[in-house]
């Protein structure tokens, strides 16, 4: 099972730039084109939030049009830049989601790995929260199939990354998530977006990975009180390759065209 993972495209209305500088639409288009060249083709595509930038109808129109070009099922959770009801109305086609409340989903029929979408966004806020209802929902899903290899996807990372200006908007009460997941060794990965950088760490006894954005990268500024900033670094996606009995291998895949192939030796 091969899983492509894109994050934080921040799509804008046609012709408008992200932060007046970056053509996020063209960059997402490039990501989709590159997806189509991966061999073998991924079985599913995950997007860990911030599909659009300001959550207008025009942005979601464009998002729907672009997503329709992806032949695989696309599983998505919203980010802090999305709007929950527009997202629910237009983008939930590949998952069964509730008619009200958070956009959690349990996708069990796309292959050996079960994908749980954990919506910890807080409408109107930039941070996330592992609140009581999110804890209850996740614990119940994991208890239903405790031995099934599982990926949990969520938007805001539940840990302090050391980049202070983004940590102010992380998922609060992350310790509760760590505690739940620690009881289920079959959780192979927690996948996050939001942070616009690749990071990995051990969390709740599993491995947590954050995805780069297809647009800009949050500045890697580990100094205390560093000024918030982003850079136009090379965009990238992740590719998660399920290879039992070994497990799940995560590849970082830059998006773009690069010189090569060169001779192996
Ligand atoms: Fe984002």
mmCIF file with all atom_site columns, N, CA and C in Angstrom, residues 131-197:
data_model
loop_
_atom_site.group_PDB
_atom_site.id
_atom_site.type_symbol
_atom_site.label_atom_id
_atom_site.label_alt_id
_atom_site.label_comp_id
_atom_site.label_asym_id
_atom_site.label_entity_id
_atom_site.label_seq_id
_atom_site.pdbx_PDB_ins_code
_atom_site.Cartn_x
_atom_site.Cartn_y
_atom_site.Cartn_z
_atom_site.occupancy
_atom_site.B_iso_or_equiv
_atom_site.pdbx_formal_charge
_atom_site.auth_seq_id
_atom_site.auth_comp_id
_atom_site.auth_asym_id
_atom_site.auth_atom_id
_atom_site.pdbx_PDB_model_num
ATOM 1   N N  . UNK A 1 131 ? -9.638  17.983 22.796 1.00 0.00 ? 131 UNK A N  1
ATOM 2   C CA . UNK A 1 131 ? -10.644 18.154 23.850 1.00 0.00 ? 131 UNK A CA 1
ATOM 3   C C  . UNK A 1 131 ? -11.324 16.820 24.173 1.00 0.00 ? 131 UNK A C  1
ATOM 4   N N  . UNK A 1 132 ? -12.286 16.874 25.087 1.00 0.00 ? 132 UNK A N  1
ATOM 5   C CA . UNK A 1 132 ? -12.926 15.633 25.554 1.00 0.00 ? 132 UNK A CA 1
ATOM 6   C C  . UNK A 1 132 ? -13.525 14.842 24.401 1.00 0.00 ? 132 UNK A C  1
ATOM 7   N N  . UNK A 1 133 ? -14.218 15.546 23.494 1.00 0.00 ? 133 UNK A N  1
ATOM 8   C CA . UNK A 1 133 ? -14.910 14.795 22.436 1.00 0.00 ? 133 UNK A CA 1
ATOM 9   C C  . UNK A 1 133 ? -13.907 14.174 21.465 1.00 0.00 ? 133 UNK A C  1
ATOM 10  N N  . UNK A 1 134 ? -12.803 14.851 21.185 1.00 0.00 ? 134 UNK A N  1
ATOM 11  C CA . UNK A 1 134 ? -11.773 14.269 20.308 1.00 0.00 ? 134 UNK A CA 1
ATOM 12  C C  . UNK A 1 134 ? -11.155 13.043 20.979 1.00 0.00 ? 134 UNK A C  1
ATOM 13  N N  . UNK A 1 135 ? -10.909 13.132 22.273 1.00 0.00 ? 135 UNK A N  1
ATOM 14  C CA . UNK A 1 135 ? -10.342 11.988 23.008 1.00 0.00 ? 135 UNK A CA 1
ATOM 15  C C  . UNK A 1 135 ? -11.308 10.811 22.957 1.00 0.00 ? 135 UNK A C  1
ATOM 16  N N  . UNK A 1 136 ? -12.574 11.091 23.195 1.00 0.00 ? 136 UNK A N  1
ATOM 17  C CA . UNK A 1 136 ? -13.577 10.011 23.199 1.00 0.00 ? 136 UNK A CA 1
ATOM 18  C C  . UNK A 1 136 ? -13.670 9.352  21.833 1.00 0.00 ? 136 UNK A C  1
ATOM 19  N N  . UNK A 1 137 ? -13.715 10.186 20.796 1.00 0.00 ? 137 UNK A N  1
ATOM 20  C CA . UNK A 1 137 ? -13.867 9.649  19.432 1.00 0.00 ? 137 UNK A CA 1
ATOM 21  C C  . UNK A 1 137 ? -12.681 8.760  19.080 1.00 0.00 ? 137 UNK A C  1
ATOM 22  N N  . UNK A 1 138 ? -11.484 9.249  19.340 1.00 0.00 ? 138 UNK A N  1
ATOM 23  C CA . UNK A 1 138 ? -10.292 8.483  18.962 1.00 0.00 ? 138 UNK A CA 1
ATOM 24  C C  . UNK A 1 138 ? -10.192 7.188  19.767 1.00 0.00 ? 138 UNK A C  1
ATOM 25  N N  . UNK A 1 139 ? -10.424 7.282  21.066 1.00 0.00 ? 139 UNK A N  1
ATOM 26  C CA . UNK A 1 139 ? -10.316 6.083  21.905 1.00 0.00 ? 139 UNK A CA 1
ATOM 27  C C  . UNK A 1 139 ? -11.315 5.028  21.444 1.00 0.00 ? 139 UNK A C  1
ATOM 28  N N  . UNK A 1 140 ? -12.518 5.460  21.058 1.00 0.00 ? 140 UNK A N  1
ATOM 29  C CA . UNK A 1 140 ? -13.548 4.502  20.622 1.00 0.00 ? 140 UNK A CA 1
ATOM 30  C C  . UNK A 1 140 ? -13.144 3.847  19.306 1.00 0.00 ? 140 UNK A C  1
ATOM 31  N N  . UNK A 1 141 ? -12.596 4.645  18.358 1.00 0.00 ? 141 UNK A N  1
ATOM 32  C CA . UNK A 1 141 ? -12.200 4.066  17.057 1.00 0.00 ? 141 UNK A CA 1
ATOM 33  C C  . UNK A 1 141 ? -11.066 3.062  17.251 1.00 0.00 ? 141 UNK A C  1
ATOM 34  N N  . UNK A 1 142 ? -10.090 3.422  18.058 1.00 0.00 ? 142 UNK A N  1
ATOM 35  C CA . UNK A 1 142 ? -8.946  2.520  18.264 1.00 0.00 ? 142 UNK A CA 1
ATOM 36  C C  . UNK A 1 142 ? -9.400  1.239  18.949 1.00 0.00 ? 142 UNK A C  1
ATOM 37  N N  . UNK A 1 143 ? -10.332 1.357  19.884 1.00 0.00 ? 143 UNK A N  1
ATOM 38  C CA . UNK A 1 143 ? -10.809 0.178  20.613 1.00 0.00 ? 143 UNK A CA 1
ATOM 39  C C  . UNK A 1 143 ? -11.595 -0.763 19.697 1.00 0.00 ? 143 UNK A C  1
ATOM 40  N N  . UNK A 1 144 ? -12.179 -0.228 18.631 1.00 0.00 ? 144 UNK A N  1
ATOM 41  C CA . UNK A 1 144 ? -12.965 -1.072 17.710 1.00 0.00 ? 144 UNK A CA 1
ATOM 42  C C  . UNK A 1 144 ? -12.095 -2.076 16.952 1.00 0.00 ? 144 UNK A C  1
ATOM 43  N N  . UNK A 1 145 ? -10.864 -1.683 16.648 1.00 0.00 ? 145 UNK A N  1
ATOM 44  C CA . UNK A 1 145 ? -9.966  -2.583 15.904 1.00 0.00 ? 145 UNK A CA 1
ATOM 45  C C  . UNK A 1 145 ? -8.553  -2.379 16.437 1.00 0.00 ? 145 UNK A C  1
ATOM 46  N N  . UNK A 1 146 ? -8.299  -2.837 17.647 1.00 0.00 ? 146 UNK A N  1
ATOM 47  C CA . UNK A 1 146 ? -7.048  -2.484 18.333 1.00 0.00 ? 146 UNK A CA 1
ATOM 48  C C  . UNK A 1 146 ? -5.790  -3.003 17.649 1.00 0.00 ? 146 UNK A C  1
ATOM 49  N N  . UNK A 1 147 ? -5.920  -4.062 16.863 1.00 0.00 ? 147 UNK A N  1
ATOM 50  C CA . UNK A 1 147 ? -4.724  -4.652 16.244 1.00 0.00 ? 147 UNK A CA 1
ATOM 51  C C  . UNK A 1 147 ? -4.541  -4.242 14.795 1.00 0.00 ? 147 UNK A C  1
ATOM 52  N N  . UNK A 1 148 ? -5.448  -3.463 14.261 1.00 0.00 ? 148 UNK A N  1
ATOM 53  C CA . UNK A 1 148 ? -5.358  -3.068 12.859 1.00 0.00 ? 148 UNK A CA 1
ATOM 54  C C  . UNK A 1 148 ? -4.302  -1.970 12.710 1.00 0.00 ? 148 UNK A C  1
ATOM 55  N N  . UNK A 1 149 ? -3.342  -2.157 11.792 1.00 0.00 ? 149 UNK A N  1
ATOM 56  C CA . UNK A 1 149 ? -2.357  -1.087 11.566 1.00 0.00 ? 149 UNK A CA 1
ATOM 57  C C  . UNK A 1 149 ? -3.070  0.212  11.180 1.00 0.00 ? 149 UNK A C  1
ATOM 58  N N  . UNK A 1 150 ? -2.711  1.285  11.852 1.00 0.00 ? 150 UNK A N  1
ATOM 59  C CA . UNK A 1 150 ? -3.496  2.520  11.753 1.00 0.00 ? 150 UNK A CA 1
ATOM 60  C C  . UNK A 1 150 ? -2.607  3.741  11.598 1.00 0.00 ? 150 UNK A C  1
ATOM 61  N N  . UNK A 1 151 ? -3.074  4.657  10.755 1.00 0.00 ? 151 UNK A N  1
ATOM 62  C CA . UNK A 1 151 ? -2.473  5.992  10.649 1.00 0.00 ? 151 UNK A CA 1
ATOM 63  C C  . UNK A 1 151 ? -3.488  6.987  11.190 1.00 0.00 ? 151 UNK A C  1
ATOM 64  N N  . UNK A 1 152 ? -3.030  7.910  12.018 1.00 0.00 ? 152 UNK A N  1
ATOM 65  C CA . UNK A 1 152 ? -3.902  8.997  12.487 1.00 0.00 ? 152 UNK A CA 1
ATOM 66  C C  . UNK A 1 152 ? -3.431  10.268 11.814 1.00 0.00 ? 152 UNK A C  1
ATOM 67  N N  . UNK A 1 153 ? -4.345  10.969 11.122 1.00 0.00 ? 153 UNK A N  1
ATOM 68  C CA . UNK A 1 153 ? -3.947  12.256 10.540 1.00 0.00 ? 153 UNK A CA 1
ATOM 69  C C  . UNK A 1 153 ? -4.666  13.397 11.252 1.00 0.00 ? 153 UNK A C  1
ATOM 70  N N  . UNK A 1 154 ? -3.960  14.474 11.479 1.00 0.00 ? 154 UNK A N  1
ATOM 71  C CA . UNK A 1 154 ? -4.504  15.634 12.177 1.00 0.00 ? 154 UNK A CA 1
ATOM 72  C C  . UNK A 1 154 ? -3.782  16.880 11.659 1.00 0.00 ? 154 UNK A C  1
ATOM 73  N N  . UNK A 1 155 ? -4.318  18.058 11.933 1.00 0.00 ? 155 UNK A N  1
ATOM 74  C CA . UNK A 1 155 ? -3.680  19.266 11.381 1.00 0.00 ? 155 UNK A CA 1
ATOM 75  C C  . UNK A 1 155 ? -2.586  19.804 12.324 1.00 0.00 ? 155 UNK A C  1
ATOM 76  N N  . UNK A 1 156 ? -2.982  20.424 13.413 1.00 0.00 ? 156 UNK A N  1
ATOM 77  C CA . UNK A 1 156 ? -1.965  21.040 14.286 1.00 0.00 ? 156 UNK A CA 1
ATOM 78  C C  . UNK A 1 156 ? -1.193  19.959 15.053 1.00 0.00 ? 156 UNK A C  1
ATOM 79  N N  . UNK A 1 157 ? 0.133   20.014 15.032 1.00 0.00 ? 157 UNK A N  1
ATOM 80  C CA . UNK A 1 157 ? 0.926   19.031 15.783 1.00 0.00 ? 157 UNK A CA 1
ATOM 81  C C  . UNK A 1 157 ? 0.683   19.158 17.288 1.00 0.00 ? 157 UNK A C  1
ATOM 82  N N  . UNK A 1 158 ? 0.669   18.015 17.982 1.00 0.00 ? 158 UNK A N  1
ATOM 83  C CA . UNK A 1 158 ? 0.360   18.039 19.419 1.00 0.00 ? 158 UNK A CA 1
ATOM 84  C C  . UNK A 1 158 ? 1.588   18.169 20.293 1.00 0.00 ? 158 UNK A C  1
ATOM 85  N N  . UNK A 1 159 ? 2.675   18.753 19.777 1.00 0.00 ? 159 UNK A N  1
ATOM 86  C CA . UNK A 1 159 ? 3.915   18.868 20.564 1.00 0.00 ? 159 UNK A CA 1
ATOM 87  C C  . UNK A 1 159 ? 4.537   20.235 20.316 1.00 0.00 ? 159 UNK A C  1
ATOM 88  N N  . UNK A 1 160 ? 5.431   20.619 21.197 1.00 0.00 ? 160 UNK A N  1
ATOM 89  C CA . UNK A 1 160 ? 6.177   21.870 21.020 1.00 0.00 ? 160 UNK A CA 1
ATOM 90  C C  . UNK A 1 160 ? 7.396   21.582 20.162 1.00 0.00 ? 160 UNK A C  1
ATOM 91  N N  . UNK A 1 161 ? 7.478   22.236 19.014 1.00 0.00 ? 161 UNK A N  1
ATOM 92  C CA . UNK A 1 161 ? 8.540   21.927 18.053 1.00 0.00 ? 161 UNK A CA 1
ATOM 93  C C  . UNK A 1 161 ? 9.842   22.636 18.384 1.00 0.00 ? 161 UNK A C  1
ATOM 94  N N  . UNK A 1 162 ? 9.766   23.667 19.212 1.00 0.00 ? 162 UNK A N  1
ATOM 95  C CA . UNK A 1 162 ? 10.957  24.478 19.458 1.00 0.00 ? 162 UNK A CA 1
ATOM 96  C C  . UNK A 1 162 ? 10.974  25.738 18.604 1.00 0.00 ? 162 UNK A C  1
ATOM 97  N N  . UNK A 1 163 ? 10.036  25.832 17.656 1.00 0.00 ? 163 UNK A N  1
ATOM 98  C CA . UNK A 1 163 ? 9.877   27.073 16.882 1.00 0.00 ? 163 UNK A CA 1
ATOM 99  C C  . UNK A 1 163 ? 8.710   27.813 17.549 1.00 0.00 ? 163 UNK A C  1
ATOM 100 N N  . UNK A 1 164 ? 9.069   28.757 18.419 1.00 0.00 ? 164 UNK A N  1
ATOM 101 C CA . UNK A 1 164 ? 8.090   29.345 19.327 1.00 0.00 ? 164 UNK A CA 1
ATOM 102 C C  . UNK A 1 164 ? 6.878   29.965 18.652 1.00 0.00 ? 164 UNK A C  1
ATOM 103 N N  . UNK A 1 165 ? 7.100   30.656 17.543 1.00 0.00 ? 165 UNK A N  1
ATOM 104 C CA . UNK A 1 165 ? 5.982   31.396 16.943 1.00 0.00 ? 165 UNK A CA 1
ATOM 105 C C  . UNK A 1 165 ? 4.937   30.474 16.328 1.00 0.00 ? 165 UNK A C  1
ATOM 106 N N  . UNK A 1 166 ? 5.298   29.245 16.002 1.00 0.00 ? 166 UNK A N  1
ATOM 107 C CA . UNK A 1 166 ? 4.282   28.301 15.512 1.00 0.00 ? 166 UNK A CA 1
ATOM 108 C C  . UNK A 1 166 ? 3.734   27.477 16.671 1.00 0.00 ? 166 UNK A C  1
ATOM 109 N N  . UNK A 1 167 ? 4.547   27.254 17.684 1.00 0.00 ? 167 UNK A N  1
ATOM 110 C CA . UNK A 1 167 ? 4.082   26.463 18.833 1.00 0.00 ? 167 UNK A CA 1
ATOM 111 C C  . UNK A 1 167 ? 2.932   27.145 19.572 1.00 0.00 ? 167 UNK A C  1
ATOM 112 N N  . UNK A 1 168 ? 2.830   28.456 19.430 1.00 0.00 ? 168 UNK A N  1
ATOM 113 C CA . UNK A 1 168 ? 1.708   29.164 20.045 1.00 0.00 ? 168 UNK A CA 1
ATOM 114 C C  . UNK A 1 168 ? 0.380   28.684 19.461 1.00 0.00 ? 168 UNK A C  1
ATOM 115 N N  . UNK A 1 169 ? 0.437   28.046 18.297 1.00 0.00 ? 169 UNK A N  1
ATOM 116 C CA . UNK A 1 169 ? -0.790  27.611 17.611 1.00 0.00 ? 169 UNK A CA 1
ATOM 117 C C  . UNK A 1 169 ? -0.818  26.094 17.407 1.00 0.00 ? 169 UNK A C  1
ATOM 118 N N  . UNK A 1 170 ? -0.177  25.367 18.305 1.00 0.00 ? 170 UNK A N  1
ATOM 119 C CA . UNK A 1 170 ? -0.151  23.904 18.180 1.00 0.00 ? 170 UNK A CA 1
ATOM 120 C C  . UNK A 1 170 ? -1.479  23.320 18.674 1.00 0.00 ? 170 UNK A C  1
ATOM 121 N N  . UNK A 1 171 ? -1.559  22.002 18.726 1.00 0.00 ? 171 UNK A N  1
ATOM 122 C CA . UNK A 1 171 ? -2.745  21.342 19.283 1.00 0.00 ? 171 UNK A CA 1
ATOM 123 C C  . UNK A 1 171 ? -2.565  21.234 20.789 1.00 0.00 ? 171 UNK A C  1
ATOM 124 N N  . UNK A 1 172 ? -3.441  21.894 21.525 1.00 0.00 ? 172 UNK A N  1
ATOM 125 C CA . UNK A 1 172 ? -3.327  21.872 22.983 1.00 0.00 ? 172 UNK A CA 1
ATOM 126 C C  . UNK A 1 172 ? -3.752  20.517 23.549 1.00 0.00 ? 172 UNK A C  1
ATOM 127 N N  . UNK A 1 173 ? -3.314  20.249 24.720 1.00 0.00 ? 173 UNK A N  1
ATOM 128 C CA . UNK A 1 173 ? -3.608  18.992 25.433 1.00 0.00 ? 173 UNK A CA 1
ATOM 129 C C  . UNK A 1 173 ? -3.094  17.770 24.659 1.00 0.00 ? 173 UNK A C  1
ATOM 130 N N  . UNK A 1 174 ? -1.945  17.949 24.013 1.00 0.00 ? 174 UNK A N  1
ATOM 131 C CA . UNK A 1 174 ? -1.364  16.848 23.244 1.00 0.00 ? 174 UNK A CA 1
ATOM 132 C C  . UNK A 1 174 ? -1.028  15.640 24.101 1.00 0.00 ? 174 UNK A C  1
ATOM 133 N N  . UNK A 1 175 ? -0.783  15.869 25.376 1.00 0.00 ? 175 UNK A N  1
ATOM 134 C CA . UNK A 1 175 ? -0.465  14.767 26.281 1.00 0.00 ? 175 UNK A CA 1
ATOM 135 C C  . UNK A 1 175 ? -1.590  13.738 26.344 1.00 0.00 ? 175 UNK A C  1
ATOM 136 N N  . UNK A 1 176 ? -2.830  14.205 26.166 1.00 0.00 ? 176 UNK A N  1
ATOM 137 C CA . UNK A 1 176 ? -3.971  13.281 26.194 1.00 0.00 ? 176 UNK A CA 1
ATOM 138 C C  . UNK A 1 176 ? -3.921  12.358 24.978 1.00 0.00 ? 176 UNK A C  1
ATOM 139 N N  . UNK A 1 177 ? -3.523  12.906 23.858 1.00 0.00 ? 177 UNK A N  1
ATOM 140 C CA . UNK A 1 177 ? -3.384  12.088 22.642 1.00 0.00 ? 177 UNK A CA 1
ATOM 141 C C  . UNK A 1 177 ? -2.281  11.046 22.842 1.00 0.00 ? 177 UNK A C  1
ATOM 142 N N  . UNK A 1 178 ? -1.151  11.486 23.398 1.00 0.00 ? 178 UNK A N  1
ATOM 143 C CA . UNK A 1 178 ? -0.024  10.564 23.620 1.00 0.00 ? 178 UNK A CA 1
ATOM 144 C C  . UNK A 1 178 ? -0.469  9.406  24.517 1.00 0.00 ? 178 UNK A C  1
ATOM 145 N N  . UNK A 1 179 ? -1.247  9.736  25.498 1.00 0.00 ? 179 UNK A N  1
ATOM 146 C CA . UNK A 1 179 ? -1.692  8.713  26.455 1.00 0.00 ? 179 UNK A CA 1
ATOM 147 C C  . UNK A 1 179 ? -2.614  7.680  25.773 1.00 0.00 ? 179 UNK A C  1
ATOM 148 N N  . UNK A 1 180 ? -3.520  8.155  24.933 1.00 0.00 ? 180 UNK A N  1
ATOM 149 C CA . UNK A 1 180 ? -4.442  7.234  24.245 1.00 0.00 ? 180 UNK A CA 1
ATOM 150 C C  . UNK A 1 180 ? -3.661  6.331  23.300 1.00 0.00 ? 180 UNK A C  1
ATOM 151 N N  . UNK A 1 181 ? -2.810  6.947  22.489 1.00 0.00 ? 181 UNK A N  1
ATOM 152 C CA . UNK A 1 181 ? -2.083  6.204  21.453 1.00 0.00 ? 181 UNK A CA 1
ATOM 153 C C  . UNK A 1 181 ? -1.122  5.191  22.069 1.00 0.00 ? 181 UNK A C  1
ATOM 154 N N  . UNK A 1 182 ? -0.594  5.525  23.246 1.00 0.00 ? 182 UNK A N  1
ATOM 155 C CA . UNK A 1 182 ? 0.369   4.632  23.906 1.00 0.00 ? 182 UNK A CA 1
ATOM 156 C C  . UNK A 1 182 ? -0.239  3.258  24.196 1.00 0.00 ? 182 UNK A C  1
ATOM 157 N N  . UNK A 1 183 ? -1.562  3.191  24.263 1.00 0.00 ? 183 UNK A N  1
ATOM 158 C CA . UNK A 1 183 ? -2.216  1.911  24.530 1.00 0.00 ? 183 UNK A CA 1
ATOM 159 C C  . UNK A 1 183 ? -2.421  1.069  23.282 1.00 0.00 ? 183 UNK A C  1
ATOM 160 N N  . UNK A 1 184 ? -2.013  1.574  22.112 1.00 0.00 ? 184 UNK A N  1
ATOM 161 C CA . UNK A 1 184 ? -2.286  0.871  20.847 1.00 0.00 ? 184 UNK A CA 1
ATOM 162 C C  . UNK A 1 184 ? -1.016  0.804  19.978 1.00 0.00 ? 184 UNK A C  1
ATOM 163 N N  . UNK A 1 185 ? -0.212  -0.228 20.184 1.00 0.00 ? 185 UNK A N  1
ATOM 164 C CA . UNK A 1 185 ? 1.027   -0.343 19.392 1.00 0.00 ? 185 UNK A CA 1
ATOM 165 C C  . UNK A 1 185 ? 0.767   -0.458 17.891 1.00 0.00 ? 185 UNK A C  1
ATOM 166 N N  . UNK A 1 186 ? -0.459  -0.756 17.485 1.00 0.00 ? 186 UNK A N  1
ATOM 167 C CA . UNK A 1 186 ? -0.749  -0.871 16.050 1.00 0.00 ? 186 UNK A CA 1
ATOM 168 C C  . UNK A 1 186 ? -0.851  0.504  15.374 1.00 0.00 ? 186 UNK A C  1
ATOM 169 N N  . UNK A 1 187 ? -0.783  1.575  16.141 1.00 0.00 ? 187 UNK A N  1
ATOM 170 C CA . UNK A 1 187 ? -0.747  2.906  15.508 1.00 0.00 ? 187 UNK A CA 1
ATOM 171 C C  . UNK A 1 187 ? 0.656   3.094  14.919 1.00 0.00 ? 187 UNK A C  1
ATOM 172 N N  . UNK A 1 188 ? 0.725   3.095  13.600 1.00 0.00 ? 188 UNK A N  1
ATOM 173 C CA . UNK A 1 188 ? 2.023   3.161  12.908 1.00 0.00 ? 188 UNK A CA 1
ATOM 174 C C  . UNK A 1 188 ? 2.566   4.573  12.834 1.00 0.00 ? 188 UNK A C  1
ATOM 175 N N  . UNK A 1 189 ? 1.685   5.531  12.652 1.00 0.00 ? 189 UNK A N  1
ATOM 176 C CA . UNK A 1 189 ? 2.122   6.929  12.490 1.00 0.00 ? 189 UNK A CA 1
ATOM 177 C C  . UNK A 1 189 ? 1.015   7.878  12.950 1.00 0.00 ? 189 UNK A C  1
ATOM 178 N N  . UNK A 1 190 ? 1.447   9.032  13.417 1.00 0.00 ? 190 UNK A N  1
ATOM 179 C CA . UNK A 1 190 ? 0.569   10.199 13.491 1.00 0.00 ? 190 UNK A CA 1
ATOM 180 C C  . UNK A 1 190 ? 1.122   11.172 12.458 1.00 0.00 ? 190 UNK A C  1
ATOM 181 N N  . UNK A 1 191 ? 0.261   11.626 11.563 1.00 0.00 ? 191 UNK A N  1
ATOM 182 C CA . UNK A 1 191 ? 0.691   12.537 10.490 1.00 0.00 ? 191 UNK A CA 1
ATOM 183 C C  . UNK A 1 191 ? 0.047   13.903 10.709 1.00 0.00 ? 191 UNK A C  1
ATOM 184 N N  . UNK A 1 192 ? 0.861   14.950 10.678 1.00 0.00 ? 192 UNK A N  1
ATOM 185 C CA . UNK A 1 192 ? 0.360   16.306 10.904 1.00 0.00 ? 192 UNK A CA 1
ATOM 186 C C  . UNK A 1 192 ? 0.729   17.225 9.752  1.00 0.00 ? 192 UNK A C  1
ATOM 187 N N  . UNK A 1 193 ? 0.032   18.355 9.689  1.00 0.00 ? 193 UNK A N  1
ATOM 188 C CA . UNK A 1 193 ? 0.375   19.440 8.766  1.00 0.00 ? 193 UNK A CA 1
ATOM 189 C C  . UNK A 1 193 ? 0.692   20.669 9.601  1.00 0.00 ? 193 UNK A C  1
ATOM 190 N N  . UNK A 1 194 ? 0.243   21.833 9.111  1.00 0.00 ? 194 UNK A N  1
ATOM 191 C CA . UNK A 1 194 ? 0.231   23.089 9.874  1.00 0.00 ? 194 UNK A CA 1
ATOM 192 C C  . UNK A 1 194 ? 1.589   23.749 10.034 1.00 0.00 ? 194 UNK A C  1
ATOM 193 N N  . UNK A 1 195 ? 2.603   22.944 10.250 1.00 0.00 ? 195 UNK A N  1
ATOM 194 C CA . UNK A 1 195 ? 3.890   23.468 10.678 1.00 0.00 ? 195 UNK A CA 1
ATOM 195 C C  . UNK A 1 195 ? 4.795   23.757 9.462  1.00 0.00 ? 195 UNK A C  1
ATOM 196 N N  . UNK A 1 196 ? 4.324   23.319 8.252  1.00 0.00 ? 196 UNK A N  1
ATOM 197 C CA . UNK A 1 196 ? 5.007   23.628 6.987  1.00 0.00 ? 196 UNK A CA 1
ATOM 198 C C  . UNK A 1 196 ? 6.486   23.250 7.018  1.00 0.00 ? 196 UNK A C  1
ATOM 199 N N  . UNK A 1 197 ? 6.809   22.153 7.692  1.00 0.00 ? 197 UNK A N  1
ATOM 200 C CA . UNK A 1 197 ? 8.180   21.636 7.696  1.00 0.00 ? 197 UNK A CA 1
ATOM 201 C C  . UNK A 1 197 ? 8.115   20.141 7.942  1.00 0.00 ? 197 UNK A C  1
#
